[in-house]
Amino acid sequence: MKLVLSSDHAGIEMRKWLVGKLTSAGHACQEVGAPDESSYDYPDASDELVNVLAQGQADYGILICGTGIGVSIRANRYANMRCALCTTEYMAAMAREHNDANIIALGSRVLGTEQALAIVHTFLGTAASQVPRHVARVEKLSAPV
Ligand code: RB5
């Protein structure tokens, strides 16, 4: 799969580690966001990732900040971006199956690296449900409020 990963300074170490593992697993990984560990605003990390996804340059996005909260709030401001903050493999599976999430958000200060990788693998390995009620609910997510 084509993936884009982005983070602020708090997430860069986990981002780099995940890029190594996901590349070894056969995924094509593009990185945007913080260039190093100096202070970097998490909304900017989300904006850069959404830009790549919106241009169709990646299938899924992975956003990382200290908690995963800030990056997910910002990503979900965009139409057609469904960003799910996940702390368990069950949440990652449901984010794909029921919510058709196209971005997963992770907290580098919440999860261990192996835990984060397992969550990402579950996310990438789960298909969106085609059951009509689930499809209809996902469509409602993009409806104007
Ligand atoms: C940075 O200190 C921290 O606020 C950020 O990584 C994130 O957790 C925000 O939601």
mmCIF file of N, CA, C and O and ligand atoms in Angstrom, residues 8-11 40 42 64-73 107-109, ligand 1:
data_model
loop_
_atom_site.group_PDB
_atom_site.id
_atom_site.type_symbol
_atom_site.label_atom_id
_atom_site.label_comp_id
_atom_site.label_asym_id
_atom_site.label_seq_id
_atom_site.Cartn_x
_atom_site.Cartn_y
_atom_site.Cartn_z
ATOM 1 N N ASP A 8 4.252 15.505 14.666
ATOM 2 C CA ASP A 8 4.938 16.664 15.225
ATOM 3 C C ASP A 8 6.250 16.166 15.836
ATOM 4 O O ASP A 8 6.651 15.002 15.633
ATOM 5 N N HIS A 9 6.918 17.021 16.609
ATOM 6 C CA HIS A 9 8.197 16.637 17.224
ATOM 7 C C HIS A 9 8.025 15.460 18.197
ATOM 8 O O HIS A 9 8.902 14.613 18.307
ATOM 9 N N ALA A 10 6.876 15.420 18.871
ATOM 10 C CA ALA A 10 6.645 14.369 19.869
ATOM 11 C C ALA A 10 6.485 12.993 19.220
ATOM 12 O O ALA A 10 6.715 11.974 19.864
ATOM 13 N N GLY A 11 6.104 12.997 17.955
ATOM 14 C CA GLY A 11 5.828 11.723 17.293
ATOM 15 C C GLY A 11 6.901 11.270 16.330
ATOM 16 O O GLY A 11 6.791 10.186 15.744
ATOM 17 N N TYR A 40 7.426 21.607 16.732
ATOM 18 C CA TYR A 40 6.673 21.608 15.470
ATOM 19 C C TYR A 40 5.192 21.494 15.814
ATOM 20 O O TYR A 40 4.796 20.619 16.588
ATOM 21 N N TYR A 42 1.430 20.510 15.877
ATOM 22 C CA TYR A 42 0.716 19.315 15.392
ATOM 23 C C TYR A 42 -0.347 19.609 14.319
ATOM 24 O O TYR A 42 -0.547 18.769 13.429
ATOM 25 N N ILE A 64 0.807 11.046 13.952
ATOM 26 C CA ILE A 64 1.311 10.795 15.312
ATOM 27 C C ILE A 64 1.641 12.119 16.000
ATOM 28 O O ILE A 64 2.337 12.965 15.437
ATOM 29 N N CYS A 65 1.123 12.269 17.213
ATOM 30 C CA CYS A 65 1.588 13.332 18.109
ATOM 31 C C CYS A 65 1.688 12.697 19.493
ATOM 32 O O CYS A 65 1.598 11.469 19.614
ATOM 33 N N GLY A 66 1.882 13.486 20.522
ATOM 34 C CA GLY A 66 2.075 12.901 21.845
ATOM 35 C C GLY A 66 0.921 12.026 22.279
ATOM 36 O O GLY A 66 1.102 10.907 22.756
ATOM 37 N N THR A 67 -0.288 12.531 22.101
ATOM 38 C CA THR A 67 -1.484 11.772 22.493
ATOM 39 C C THR A 67 -2.269 11.229 21.302
ATOM 40 O O THR A 67 -3.129 10.370 21.472
ATOM 41 N N GLY A 68 -2.044 11.785 20.130
ATOM 42 C CA GLY A 68 -2.869 11.477 18.959
ATOM 43 C C GLY A 68 -4.107 12.357 18.887
ATOM 44 O O GLY A 68 -4.818 12.354 17.874
ATOM 45 N N ILE A 69 -4.356 13.110 19.935
ATOM 46 C CA ILE A 69 -5.591 13.899 19.993
ATOM 47 C C ILE A 69 -5.531 15.119 19.066
ATOM 48 O O ILE A 69 -6.415 15.339 18.234
ATOM 49 N N GLY A 70 -4.481 15.909 19.212
ATOM 50 C CA GLY A 70 -4.396 17.150 18.432
ATOM 51 C C GLY A 70 -4.399 16.906 16.935
ATOM 52 O O GLY A 70 -5.120 17.579 16.173
ATOM 53 N N VAL A 71 -3.607 15.928 16.490
ATOM 54 C CA VAL A 71 -3.549 15.661 15.044
ATOM 55 C C VAL A 71 -4.895 15.159 14.521
ATOM 56 O O VAL A 71 -5.290 15.473 13.396
ATOM 57 N N SER A 72 -5.608 14.383 15.348
ATOM 58 C CA SER A 72 -6.891 13.855 14.870
ATOM 59 C C SER A 72 -7.952 14.952 14.806
ATOM 60 O O SER A 72 -8.740 15.000 13.852
ATOM 61 N N ILE A 73 -7.948 15.853 15.783
ATOM 62 C CA ILE A 73 -8.923 16.958 15.752
ATOM 63 C C ILE A 73 -8.738 17.765 14.468
ATOM 64 O O ILE A 73 -9.706 18.070 13.761
ATOM 65 N N GLY A 107 -0.863 7.962 19.542
ATOM 66 C CA GLY A 107 -0.171 8.765 20.552
ATOM 67 C C GLY A 107 1.160 8.133 20.916
ATOM 68 O O GLY A 107 1.197 7.039 21.473
ATOM 69 N N SER A 108 2.237 8.842 20.620
ATOM 70 C CA SER A 108 3.573 8.287 20.896
ATOM 71 C C SER A 108 3.866 8.219 22.389
ATOM 72 O O SER A 108 4.740 7.466 22.820
ATOM 73 N N ARG A 109 3.138 9.041 23.185
ATOM 74 C CA ARG A 109 3.342 9.026 24.634
ATOM 75 C C ARG A 109 2.306 8.143 25.320
ATOM 76 O O ARG A 109 2.221 8.104 26.544
HETATM 77 C C1 RB5 B 1 3.204 18.363 22.172
HETATM 78 O O1 RB5 B 1 3.795 18.624 23.419
HETATM 79 C C2 RB5 B 1 1.823 17.767 22.377
HETATM 80 O O2 RB5 B 1 0.946 18.768 22.831
HETATM 81 C C3 RB5 B 1 1.313 17.174 21.080
HETATM 82 O O3 RB5 B 1 2.221 16.218 20.626
HETATM 83 C C4 RB5 B 1 -0.032 16.466 21.117
HETATM 84 O O4 RB5 B 1 -0.080 15.531 22.145
HETATM 85 C C5 RB5 B 1 -1.231 17.312 21.059
HETATM 86 O O5 RB5 B 1 -2.375 16.844 20.987
#
